[in-house]
mmCIF file of C-alpha atoms in Angstrom:
data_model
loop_
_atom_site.group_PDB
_atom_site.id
_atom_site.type_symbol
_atom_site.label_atom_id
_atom_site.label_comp_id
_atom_site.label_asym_id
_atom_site.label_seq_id
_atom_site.Cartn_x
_atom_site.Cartn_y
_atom_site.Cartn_z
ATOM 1 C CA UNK A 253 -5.127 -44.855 -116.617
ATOM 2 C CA UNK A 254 -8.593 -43.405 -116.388
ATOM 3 C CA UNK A 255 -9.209 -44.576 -112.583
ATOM 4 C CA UNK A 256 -5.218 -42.870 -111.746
ATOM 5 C CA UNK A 257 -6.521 -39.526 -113.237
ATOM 6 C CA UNK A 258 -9.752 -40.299 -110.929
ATOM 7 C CA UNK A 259 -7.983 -40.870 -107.736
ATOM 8 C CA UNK A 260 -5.162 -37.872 -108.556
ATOM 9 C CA UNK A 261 -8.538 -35.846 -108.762
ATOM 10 C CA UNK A 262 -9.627 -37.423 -105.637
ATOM 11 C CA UNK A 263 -6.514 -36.433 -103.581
ATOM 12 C CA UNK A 264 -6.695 -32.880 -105.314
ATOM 13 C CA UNK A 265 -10.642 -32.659 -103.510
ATOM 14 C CA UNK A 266 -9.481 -33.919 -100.025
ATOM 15 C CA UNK A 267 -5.863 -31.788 -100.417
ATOM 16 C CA UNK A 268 -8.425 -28.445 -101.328
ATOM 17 C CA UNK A 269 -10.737 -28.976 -98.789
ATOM 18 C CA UNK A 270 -8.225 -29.741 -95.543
ATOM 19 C CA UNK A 271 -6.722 -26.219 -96.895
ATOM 20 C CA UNK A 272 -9.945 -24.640 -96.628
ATOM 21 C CA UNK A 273 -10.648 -25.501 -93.750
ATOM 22 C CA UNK A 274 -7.003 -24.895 -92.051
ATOM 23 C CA UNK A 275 -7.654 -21.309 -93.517
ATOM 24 C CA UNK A 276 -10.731 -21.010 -91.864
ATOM 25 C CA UNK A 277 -9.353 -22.418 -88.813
ATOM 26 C CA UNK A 278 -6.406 -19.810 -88.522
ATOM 27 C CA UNK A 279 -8.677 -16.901 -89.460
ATOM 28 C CA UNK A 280 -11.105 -18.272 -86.009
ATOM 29 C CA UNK A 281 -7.734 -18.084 -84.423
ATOM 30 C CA UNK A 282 -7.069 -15.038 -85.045
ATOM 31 C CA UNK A 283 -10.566 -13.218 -84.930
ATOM 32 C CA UNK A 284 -10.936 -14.806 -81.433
ATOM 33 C CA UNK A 285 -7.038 -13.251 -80.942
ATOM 34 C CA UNK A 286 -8.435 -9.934 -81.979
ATOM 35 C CA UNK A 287 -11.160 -10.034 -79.981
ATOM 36 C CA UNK A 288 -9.607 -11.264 -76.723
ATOM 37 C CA UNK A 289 -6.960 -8.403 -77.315
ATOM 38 C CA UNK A 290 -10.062 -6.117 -77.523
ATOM 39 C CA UNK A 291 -11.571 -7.116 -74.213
ATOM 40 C CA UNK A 292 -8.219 -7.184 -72.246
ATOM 41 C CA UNK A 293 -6.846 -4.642 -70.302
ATOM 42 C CA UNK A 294 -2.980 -5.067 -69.140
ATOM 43 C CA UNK A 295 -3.106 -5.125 -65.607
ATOM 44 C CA UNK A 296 -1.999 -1.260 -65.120
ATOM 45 C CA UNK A 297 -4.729 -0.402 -66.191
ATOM 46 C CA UNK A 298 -6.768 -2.665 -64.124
ATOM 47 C CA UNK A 299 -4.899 -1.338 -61.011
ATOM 48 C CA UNK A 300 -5.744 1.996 -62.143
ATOM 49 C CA UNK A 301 -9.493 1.267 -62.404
ATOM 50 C CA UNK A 302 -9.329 -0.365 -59.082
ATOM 51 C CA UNK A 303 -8.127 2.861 -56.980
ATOM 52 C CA UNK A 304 -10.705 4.488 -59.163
ATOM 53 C CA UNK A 305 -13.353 2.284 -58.027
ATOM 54 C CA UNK A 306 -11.952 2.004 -54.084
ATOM 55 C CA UNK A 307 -11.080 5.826 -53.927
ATOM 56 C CA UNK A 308 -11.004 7.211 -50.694
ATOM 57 C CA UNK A 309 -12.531 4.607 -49.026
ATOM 58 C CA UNK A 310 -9.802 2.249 -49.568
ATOM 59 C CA UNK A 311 -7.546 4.999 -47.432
ATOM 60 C CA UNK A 312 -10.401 5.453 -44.883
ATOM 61 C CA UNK A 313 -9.714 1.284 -44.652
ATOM 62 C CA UNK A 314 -6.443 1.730 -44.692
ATOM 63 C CA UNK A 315 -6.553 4.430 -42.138
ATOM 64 C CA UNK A 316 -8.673 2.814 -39.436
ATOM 65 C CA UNK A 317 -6.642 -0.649 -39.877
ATOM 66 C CA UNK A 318 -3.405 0.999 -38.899
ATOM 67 C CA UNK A 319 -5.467 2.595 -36.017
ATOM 68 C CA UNK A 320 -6.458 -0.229 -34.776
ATOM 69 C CA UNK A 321 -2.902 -2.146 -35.119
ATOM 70 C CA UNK A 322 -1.552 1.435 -33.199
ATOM 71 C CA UNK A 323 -4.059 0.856 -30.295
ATOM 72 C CA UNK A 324 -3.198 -2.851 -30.002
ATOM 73 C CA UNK A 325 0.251 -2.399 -29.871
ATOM 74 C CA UNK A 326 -0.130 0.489 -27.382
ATOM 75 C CA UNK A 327 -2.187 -2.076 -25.575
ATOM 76 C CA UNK A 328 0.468 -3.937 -25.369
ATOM 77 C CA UNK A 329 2.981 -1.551 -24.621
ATOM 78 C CA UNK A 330 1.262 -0.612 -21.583
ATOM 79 C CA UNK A 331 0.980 -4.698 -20.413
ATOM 80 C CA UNK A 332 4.535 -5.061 -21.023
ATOM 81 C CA UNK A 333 5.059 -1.841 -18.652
ATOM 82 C CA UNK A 334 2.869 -2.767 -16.005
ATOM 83 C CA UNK A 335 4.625 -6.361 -16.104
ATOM 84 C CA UNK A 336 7.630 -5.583 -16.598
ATOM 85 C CA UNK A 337 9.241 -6.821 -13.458
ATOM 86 C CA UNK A 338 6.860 -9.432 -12.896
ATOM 87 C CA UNK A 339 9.396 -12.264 -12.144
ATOM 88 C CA UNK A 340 8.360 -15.113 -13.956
ATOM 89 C CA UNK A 341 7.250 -13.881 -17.016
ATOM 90 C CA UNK A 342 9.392 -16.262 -19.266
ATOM 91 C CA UNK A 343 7.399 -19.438 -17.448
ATOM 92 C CA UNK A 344 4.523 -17.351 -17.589
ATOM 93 C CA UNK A 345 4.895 -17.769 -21.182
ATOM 94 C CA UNK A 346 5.802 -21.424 -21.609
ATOM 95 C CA UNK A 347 2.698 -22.101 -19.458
ATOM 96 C CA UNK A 348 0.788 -20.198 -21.865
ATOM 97 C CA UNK A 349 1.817 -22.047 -24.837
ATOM 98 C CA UNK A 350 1.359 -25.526 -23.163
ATOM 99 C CA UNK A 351 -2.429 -24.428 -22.431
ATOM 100 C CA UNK A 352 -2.932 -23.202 -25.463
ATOM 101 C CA UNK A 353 -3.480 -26.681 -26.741
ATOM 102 C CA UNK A 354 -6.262 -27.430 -24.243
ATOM 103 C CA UNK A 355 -7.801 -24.633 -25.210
ATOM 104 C CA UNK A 356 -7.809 -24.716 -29.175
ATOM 105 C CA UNK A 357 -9.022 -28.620 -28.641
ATOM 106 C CA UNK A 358 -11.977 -27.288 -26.381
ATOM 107 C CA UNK A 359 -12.830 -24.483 -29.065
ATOM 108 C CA UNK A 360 -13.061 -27.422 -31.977
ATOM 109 C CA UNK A 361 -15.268 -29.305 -29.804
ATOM 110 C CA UNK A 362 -17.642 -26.575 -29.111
ATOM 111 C CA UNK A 363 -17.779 -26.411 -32.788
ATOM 112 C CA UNK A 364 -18.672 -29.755 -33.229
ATOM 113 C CA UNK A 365 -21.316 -29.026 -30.479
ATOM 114 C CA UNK A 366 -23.483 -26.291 -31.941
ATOM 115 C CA UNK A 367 -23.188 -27.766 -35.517
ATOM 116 C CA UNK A 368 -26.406 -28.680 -36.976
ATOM 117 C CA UNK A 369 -25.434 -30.451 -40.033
ATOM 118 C CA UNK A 370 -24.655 -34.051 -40.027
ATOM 119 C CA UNK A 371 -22.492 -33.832 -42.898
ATOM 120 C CA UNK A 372 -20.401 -30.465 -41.819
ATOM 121 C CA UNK A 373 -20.390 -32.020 -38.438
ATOM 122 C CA UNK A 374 -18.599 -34.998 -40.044
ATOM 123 C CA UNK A 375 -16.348 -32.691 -41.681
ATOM 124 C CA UNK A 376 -15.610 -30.944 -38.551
ATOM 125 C CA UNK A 377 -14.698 -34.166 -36.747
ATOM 126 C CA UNK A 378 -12.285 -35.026 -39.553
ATOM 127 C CA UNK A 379 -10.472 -31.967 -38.734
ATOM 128 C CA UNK A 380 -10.969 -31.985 -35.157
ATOM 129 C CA UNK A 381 -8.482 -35.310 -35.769
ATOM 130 C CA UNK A 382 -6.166 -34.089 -37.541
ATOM 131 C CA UNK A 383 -5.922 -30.924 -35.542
ATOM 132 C CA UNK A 384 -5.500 -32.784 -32.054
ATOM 133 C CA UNK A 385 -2.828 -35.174 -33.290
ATOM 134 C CA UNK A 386 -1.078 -31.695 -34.482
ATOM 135 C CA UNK A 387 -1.947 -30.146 -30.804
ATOM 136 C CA UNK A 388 -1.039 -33.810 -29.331
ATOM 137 C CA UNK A 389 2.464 -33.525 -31.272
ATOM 138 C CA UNK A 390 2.958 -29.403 -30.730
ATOM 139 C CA UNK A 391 2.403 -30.190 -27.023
ATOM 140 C CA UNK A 392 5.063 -32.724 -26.975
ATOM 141 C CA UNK A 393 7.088 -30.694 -28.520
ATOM 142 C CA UNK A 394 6.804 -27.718 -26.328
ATOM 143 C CA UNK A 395 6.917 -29.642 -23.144
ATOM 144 C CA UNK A 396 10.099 -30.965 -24.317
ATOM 145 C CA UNK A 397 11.564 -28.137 -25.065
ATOM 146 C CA UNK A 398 10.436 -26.197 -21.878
ATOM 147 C CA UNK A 399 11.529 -28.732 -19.828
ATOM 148 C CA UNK A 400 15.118 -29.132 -21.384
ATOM 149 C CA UNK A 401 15.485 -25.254 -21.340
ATOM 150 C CA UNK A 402 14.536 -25.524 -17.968
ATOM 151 C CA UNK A 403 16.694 -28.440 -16.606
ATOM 152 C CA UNK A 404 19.705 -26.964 -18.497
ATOM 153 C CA UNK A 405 19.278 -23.669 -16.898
ATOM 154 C CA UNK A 406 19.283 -25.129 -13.629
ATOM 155 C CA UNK A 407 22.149 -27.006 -14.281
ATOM 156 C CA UNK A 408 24.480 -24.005 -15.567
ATOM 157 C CA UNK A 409 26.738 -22.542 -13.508
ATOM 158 C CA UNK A 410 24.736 -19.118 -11.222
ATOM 159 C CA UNK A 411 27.519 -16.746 -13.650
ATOM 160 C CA UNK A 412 26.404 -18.313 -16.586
ATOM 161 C CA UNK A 413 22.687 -18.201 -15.212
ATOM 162 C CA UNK A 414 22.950 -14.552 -14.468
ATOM 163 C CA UNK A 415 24.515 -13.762 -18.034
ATOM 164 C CA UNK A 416 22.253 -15.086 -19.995
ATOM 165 C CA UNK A 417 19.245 -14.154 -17.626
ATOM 166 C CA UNK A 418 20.924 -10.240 -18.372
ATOM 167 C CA UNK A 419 21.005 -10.699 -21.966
ATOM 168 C CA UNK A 420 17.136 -12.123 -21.934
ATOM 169 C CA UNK A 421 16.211 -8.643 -20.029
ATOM 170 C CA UNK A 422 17.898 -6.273 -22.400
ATOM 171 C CA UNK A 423 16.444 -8.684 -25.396
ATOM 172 C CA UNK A 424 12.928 -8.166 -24.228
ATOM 173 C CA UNK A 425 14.110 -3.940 -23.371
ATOM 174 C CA UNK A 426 15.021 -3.417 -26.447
ATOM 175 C CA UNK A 427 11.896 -5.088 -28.003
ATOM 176 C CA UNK A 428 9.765 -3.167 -25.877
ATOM 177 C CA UNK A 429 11.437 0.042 -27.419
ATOM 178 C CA UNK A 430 10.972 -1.457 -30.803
ATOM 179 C CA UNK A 431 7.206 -1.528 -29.890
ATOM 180 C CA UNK A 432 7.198 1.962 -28.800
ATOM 181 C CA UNK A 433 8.947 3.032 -32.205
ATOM 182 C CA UNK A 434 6.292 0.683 -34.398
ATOM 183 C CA UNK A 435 3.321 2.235 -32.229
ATOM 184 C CA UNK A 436 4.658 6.051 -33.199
ATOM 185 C CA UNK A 437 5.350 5.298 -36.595
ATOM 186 C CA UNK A 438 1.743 3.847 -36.715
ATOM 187 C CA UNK A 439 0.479 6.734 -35.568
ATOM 188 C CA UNK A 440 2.113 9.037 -37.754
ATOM 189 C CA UNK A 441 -0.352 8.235 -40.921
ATOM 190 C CA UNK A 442 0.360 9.829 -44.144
ATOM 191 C CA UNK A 443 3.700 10.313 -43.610
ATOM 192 C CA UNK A 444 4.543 6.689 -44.424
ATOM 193 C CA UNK A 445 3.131 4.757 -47.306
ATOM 194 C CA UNK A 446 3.698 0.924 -46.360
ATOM 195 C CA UNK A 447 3.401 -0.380 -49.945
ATOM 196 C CA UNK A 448 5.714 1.978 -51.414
ATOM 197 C CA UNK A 449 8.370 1.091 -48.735
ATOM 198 C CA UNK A 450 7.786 -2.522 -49.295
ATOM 199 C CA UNK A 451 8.450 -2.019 -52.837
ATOM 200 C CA UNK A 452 11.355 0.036 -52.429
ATOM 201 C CA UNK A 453 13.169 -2.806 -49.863
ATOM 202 C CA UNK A 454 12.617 -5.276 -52.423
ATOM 203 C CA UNK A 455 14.353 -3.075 -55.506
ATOM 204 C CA UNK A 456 16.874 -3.225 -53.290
ATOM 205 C CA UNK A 457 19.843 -5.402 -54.345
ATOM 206 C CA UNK A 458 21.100 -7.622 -51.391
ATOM 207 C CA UNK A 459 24.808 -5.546 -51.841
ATOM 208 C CA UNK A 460 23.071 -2.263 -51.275
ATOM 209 C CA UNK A 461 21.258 -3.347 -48.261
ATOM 210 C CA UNK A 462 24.315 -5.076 -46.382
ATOM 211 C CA UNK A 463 26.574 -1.229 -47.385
ATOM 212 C CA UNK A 464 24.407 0.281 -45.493
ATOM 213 C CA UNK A 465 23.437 -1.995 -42.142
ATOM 214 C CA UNK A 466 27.167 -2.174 -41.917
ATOM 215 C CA UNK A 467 27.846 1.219 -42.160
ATOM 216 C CA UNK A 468 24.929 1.853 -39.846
ATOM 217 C CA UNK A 469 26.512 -0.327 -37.272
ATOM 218 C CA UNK A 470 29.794 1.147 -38.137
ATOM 219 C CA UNK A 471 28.760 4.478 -37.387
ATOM 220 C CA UNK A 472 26.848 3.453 -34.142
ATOM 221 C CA UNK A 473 30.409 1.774 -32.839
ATOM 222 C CA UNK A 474 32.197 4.630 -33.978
ATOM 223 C CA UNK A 475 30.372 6.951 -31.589
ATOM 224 C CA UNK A 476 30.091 4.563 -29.242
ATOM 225 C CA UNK A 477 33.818 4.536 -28.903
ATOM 226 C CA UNK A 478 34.139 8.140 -29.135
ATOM 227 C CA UNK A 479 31.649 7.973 -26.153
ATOM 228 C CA UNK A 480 34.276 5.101 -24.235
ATOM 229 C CA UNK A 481 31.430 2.917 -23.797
ATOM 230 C CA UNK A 482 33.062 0.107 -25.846
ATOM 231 C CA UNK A 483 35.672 -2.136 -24.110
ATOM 232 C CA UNK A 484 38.267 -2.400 -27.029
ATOM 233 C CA UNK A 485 40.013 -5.331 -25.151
ATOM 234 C CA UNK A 486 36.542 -6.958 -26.244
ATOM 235 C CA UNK A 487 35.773 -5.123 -29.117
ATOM 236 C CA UNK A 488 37.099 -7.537 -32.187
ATOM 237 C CA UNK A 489 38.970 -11.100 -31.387
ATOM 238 C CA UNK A 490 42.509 -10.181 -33.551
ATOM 239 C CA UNK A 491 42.997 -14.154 -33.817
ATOM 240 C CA UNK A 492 39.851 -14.214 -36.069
ATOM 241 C CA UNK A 493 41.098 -12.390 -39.359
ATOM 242 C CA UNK A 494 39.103 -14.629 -42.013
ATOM 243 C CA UNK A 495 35.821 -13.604 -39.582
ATOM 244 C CA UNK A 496 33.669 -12.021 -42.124
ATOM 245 C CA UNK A 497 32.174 -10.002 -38.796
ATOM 246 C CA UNK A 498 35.696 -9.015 -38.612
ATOM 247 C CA UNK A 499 36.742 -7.493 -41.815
ATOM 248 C CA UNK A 500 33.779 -5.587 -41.825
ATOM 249 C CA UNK A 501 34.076 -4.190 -38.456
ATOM 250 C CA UNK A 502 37.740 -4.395 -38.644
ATOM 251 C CA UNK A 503 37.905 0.073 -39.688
ATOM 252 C CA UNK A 504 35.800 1.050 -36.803
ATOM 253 C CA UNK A 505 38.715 -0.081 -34.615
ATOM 254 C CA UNK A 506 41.824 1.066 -36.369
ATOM 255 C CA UNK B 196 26.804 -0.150 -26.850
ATOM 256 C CA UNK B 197 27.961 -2.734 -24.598
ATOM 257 C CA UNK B 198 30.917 -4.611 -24.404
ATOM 258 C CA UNK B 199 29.277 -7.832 -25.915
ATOM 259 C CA UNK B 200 28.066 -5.561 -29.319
ATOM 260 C CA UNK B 201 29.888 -7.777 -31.608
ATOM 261 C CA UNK B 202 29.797 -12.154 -31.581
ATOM 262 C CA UNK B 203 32.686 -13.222 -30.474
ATOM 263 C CA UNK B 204 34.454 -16.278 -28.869
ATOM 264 C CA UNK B 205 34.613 -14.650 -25.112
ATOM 265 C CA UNK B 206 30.781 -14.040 -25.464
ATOM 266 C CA UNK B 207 29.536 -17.252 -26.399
ATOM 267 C CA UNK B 208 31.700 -18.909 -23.831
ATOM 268 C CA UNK B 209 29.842 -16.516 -21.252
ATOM 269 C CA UNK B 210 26.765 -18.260 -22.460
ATOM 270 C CA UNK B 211 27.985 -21.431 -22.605
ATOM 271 C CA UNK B 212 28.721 -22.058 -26.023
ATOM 272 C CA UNK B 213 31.691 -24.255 -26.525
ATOM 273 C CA UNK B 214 31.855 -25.017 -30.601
ATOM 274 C CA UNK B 215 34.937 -25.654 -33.168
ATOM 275 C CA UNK B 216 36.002 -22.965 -35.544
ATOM 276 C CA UNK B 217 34.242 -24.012 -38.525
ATOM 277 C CA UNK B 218 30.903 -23.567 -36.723
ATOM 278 C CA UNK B 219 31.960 -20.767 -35.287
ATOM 279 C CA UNK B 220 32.730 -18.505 -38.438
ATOM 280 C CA UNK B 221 29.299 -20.199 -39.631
ATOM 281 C CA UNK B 222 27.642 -18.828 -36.853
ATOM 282 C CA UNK B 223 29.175 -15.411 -37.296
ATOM 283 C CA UNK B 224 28.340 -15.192 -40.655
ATOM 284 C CA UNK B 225 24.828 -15.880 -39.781
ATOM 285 C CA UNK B 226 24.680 -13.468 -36.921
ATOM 286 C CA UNK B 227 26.386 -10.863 -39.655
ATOM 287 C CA UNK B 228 23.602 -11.670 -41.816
ATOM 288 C CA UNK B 229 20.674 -11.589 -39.537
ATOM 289 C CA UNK B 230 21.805 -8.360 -38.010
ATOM 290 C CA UNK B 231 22.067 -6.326 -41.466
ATOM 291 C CA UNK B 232 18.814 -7.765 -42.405
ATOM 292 C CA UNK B 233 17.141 -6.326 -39.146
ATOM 293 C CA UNK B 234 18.795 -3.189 -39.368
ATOM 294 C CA UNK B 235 18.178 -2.394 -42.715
ATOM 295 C CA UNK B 236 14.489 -2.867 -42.541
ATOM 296 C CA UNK B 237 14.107 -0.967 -39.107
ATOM 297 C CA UNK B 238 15.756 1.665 -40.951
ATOM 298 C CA UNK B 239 13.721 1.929 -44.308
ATOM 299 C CA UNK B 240 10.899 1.769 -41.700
ATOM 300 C CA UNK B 241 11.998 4.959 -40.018
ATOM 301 C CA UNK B 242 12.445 6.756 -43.345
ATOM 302 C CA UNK B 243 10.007 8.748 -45.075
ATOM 303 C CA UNK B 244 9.310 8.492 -49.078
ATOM 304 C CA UNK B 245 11.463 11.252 -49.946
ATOM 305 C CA UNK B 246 14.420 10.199 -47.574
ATOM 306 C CA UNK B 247 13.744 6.772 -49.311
ATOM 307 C CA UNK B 248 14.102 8.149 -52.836
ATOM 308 C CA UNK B 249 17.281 9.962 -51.963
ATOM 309 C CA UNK B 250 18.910 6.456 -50.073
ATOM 310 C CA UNK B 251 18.308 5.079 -53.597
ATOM 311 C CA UNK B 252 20.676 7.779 -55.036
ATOM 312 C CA UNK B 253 23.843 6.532 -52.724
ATOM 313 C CA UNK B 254 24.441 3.442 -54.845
ATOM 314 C CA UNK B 255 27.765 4.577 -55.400
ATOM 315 C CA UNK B 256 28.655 6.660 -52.604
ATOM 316 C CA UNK B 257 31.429 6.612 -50.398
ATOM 317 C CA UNK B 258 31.092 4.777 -46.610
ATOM 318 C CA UNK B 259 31.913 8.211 -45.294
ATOM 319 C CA UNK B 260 29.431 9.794 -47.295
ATOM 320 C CA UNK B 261 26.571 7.129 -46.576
ATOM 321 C CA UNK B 262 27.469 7.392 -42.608
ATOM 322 C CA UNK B 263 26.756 11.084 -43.298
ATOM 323 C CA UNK B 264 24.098 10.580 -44.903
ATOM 324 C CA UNK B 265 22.700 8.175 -42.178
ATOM 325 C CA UNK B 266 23.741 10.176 -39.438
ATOM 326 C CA UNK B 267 21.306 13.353 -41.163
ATOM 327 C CA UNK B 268 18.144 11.110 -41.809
ATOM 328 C CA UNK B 269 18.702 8.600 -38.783
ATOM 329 C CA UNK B 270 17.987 10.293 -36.012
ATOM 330 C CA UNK B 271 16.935 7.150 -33.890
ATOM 331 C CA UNK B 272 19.555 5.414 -35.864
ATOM 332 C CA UNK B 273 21.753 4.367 -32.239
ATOM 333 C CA UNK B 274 19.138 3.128 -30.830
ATOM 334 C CA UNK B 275 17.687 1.091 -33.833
ATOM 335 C CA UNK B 276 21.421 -0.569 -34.401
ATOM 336 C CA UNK B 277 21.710 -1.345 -30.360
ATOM 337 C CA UNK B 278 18.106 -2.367 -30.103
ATOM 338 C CA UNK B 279 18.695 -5.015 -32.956
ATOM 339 C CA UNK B 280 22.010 -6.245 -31.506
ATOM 340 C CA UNK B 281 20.493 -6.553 -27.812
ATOM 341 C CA UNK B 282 17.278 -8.737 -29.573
ATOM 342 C CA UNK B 283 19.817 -11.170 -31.674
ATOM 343 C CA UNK B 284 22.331 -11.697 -28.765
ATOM 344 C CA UNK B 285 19.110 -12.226 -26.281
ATOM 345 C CA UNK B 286 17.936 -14.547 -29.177
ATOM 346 C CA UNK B 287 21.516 -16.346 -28.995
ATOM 347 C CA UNK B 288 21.654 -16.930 -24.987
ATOM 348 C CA UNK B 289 17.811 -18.445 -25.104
ATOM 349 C CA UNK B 290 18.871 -21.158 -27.339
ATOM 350 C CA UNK B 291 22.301 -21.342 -26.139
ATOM 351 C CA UNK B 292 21.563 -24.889 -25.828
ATOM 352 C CA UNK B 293 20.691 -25.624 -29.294
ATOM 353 C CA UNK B 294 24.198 -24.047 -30.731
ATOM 354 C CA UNK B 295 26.774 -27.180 -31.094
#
């Protein structure tokens, strides 16, 4: 009897003292709760702190980056018109590509060259490797792919050659003109905030966005009709009614 | 716009694209696709903040009363829709090849 009451007193102790110390556990817990809650801002507030901190010089940045991209693409504008009938300009291209290989492999080697550590040189060579089987493979594929665009193209029919040799031109027309509307709205800083834009694209639901490229495009063939400069024996194939290109188009035509 | 604004089965056999229906309303779907896509971020690009905040305020407008409203704060807006169309059917003819 006497050692039951001894080991009931026993289990009281240990019961007591794994209490205690869950208690003091739980009140850690939640003093180190308190004072992470203390120390943490939510990230508004961080954001807030940062254009604080950044100020004007983060639109200076901002600034003189869009500059920059304005002058390149102007840069480019101005190749494109100087080249711009260049014939040859889509081999030009594919030639490009193909030696673009060569010269990415001769860059990592060059690295390899000047490197004065044994063990970054090792590391270098690693990825030298991996990167020429990736060049070996691209080049493969892009010789492939030249060539069969090539041989096809020879093969097609001259009407077929000159149709899709028209739609290439007015492809790389109207990205030219694209350009030219990127390079003025880069130039026009201030009056368009690239963030906010971003942001306000991707509130957008996907329902919203397709109402109004349709009724863009709508519009456009709408005046373009007006104008006669659509052919409306070509305008919509009538055979096609389940055409979801169709339907949508279908009440520009009515 | 030109006569080949819209995918259809007389343009792709110009190219040389000979493919079953099935693909073919695949294809258009994708070209339907593609093209909104372009044209609706060339035009948020081309639109200030404020015109921005107002587009946001159409949600339930009318399709006459969003072509208005496109036609007042669009002014490039021809040229943005005929630009995309002449890129994605340029796009199609160069890999003309791949379509089956």
């Amino acid at each position: 009897m006497i050692l039951l009451i001894k080991n009931r007193t026993k289990t009281n102790m240990i019961r007591e003292k794994i209490t205690a110390h869950l208690e003091a556990r739980d009140l850690r817990h939640q003093e180190a709760q308190a004072d992470y809650d203390a120390n943490t801002r939510s990230p508004d507030e961080l954001v807030t702190d940062d254009k604080e901190i950044l100020g004007t010089k983060a639109g200076s940045f901002l600034r003189n980056r869009y500059r920059h991209q304005a002058d390149q693409l102007s840069e480019q504008i101005e190749t494109a018109e100087a080249n711009k009938d260049v014939p040859g300009m889509r081999e030009k291209y594919i030639k490009y590509r193909d030696n673009r290989a060569t010269i990415q492999s001769a860059r990592i080697q060059r690295r390899i060259d000047n490197s004065s550590n044994s063990f970054l040189s090792a590391q270098i060579n690693r990825q030298r490797r991996f990167k020429l089987k990736q060049l070996k493979y691209a080049k493969k594929v892009y010789a492939d792919r030249s060539g069969t665009l090539e041989s096809k193209r020879v093969n097609k029919p001259e009407k077929l050659q000159k149709k899709v040799d028209e739609l290439i031109r007015k492809k790389v027309d109207a990205m030219y003109r694209k350009a030219q509307r990127e390079a003025l709205r880069q130039h026009s800083i201030g009056r368009h905030n690239v963030m906010k834009k971003a942001e306000f694209v991707a509130k957008m639901t996907p329902e919203m966005k397709k109402r109004i490229a349709t009724e863009a495009v709508l519009l456009v063939r709408k005046r373009n009709i007006e104008k006669g400069h659509l052919d409306s024996s070509h305008a919509v194939d009538a055979s096609l009614t389940k055409r979801k290109v169709t339907n949508e188009y279908g009440r520009t035509i009515e | 716009m030109s006569t080949d604004a819209l995918l259809n089965k007389q343009f792709l056999s110009d190219i040389g694209v000979a493919i079953d229906d099935q693909t073919y309303e695949a294809l258009s779907e994708h070209y339907a696709d593609t093209l909104h896509e372009r044209v609706i971020a060339e035009i948020t690009n081309e639109l200030d903040e404020q015109a921005l905040i107002e587009l946001e305020t159409l949600k339930d407008a009318s399709p006459d009363q969003l072509q208005q409203w496109l036609q007042a704060n669009v002014p490039q807006l021809d040229e943005i829709v005929q630009d995309e169309m002449a890129i994605l059917l340029g796009e199609m003819a160069e890999g003309a090849e791949e379509i089956k």
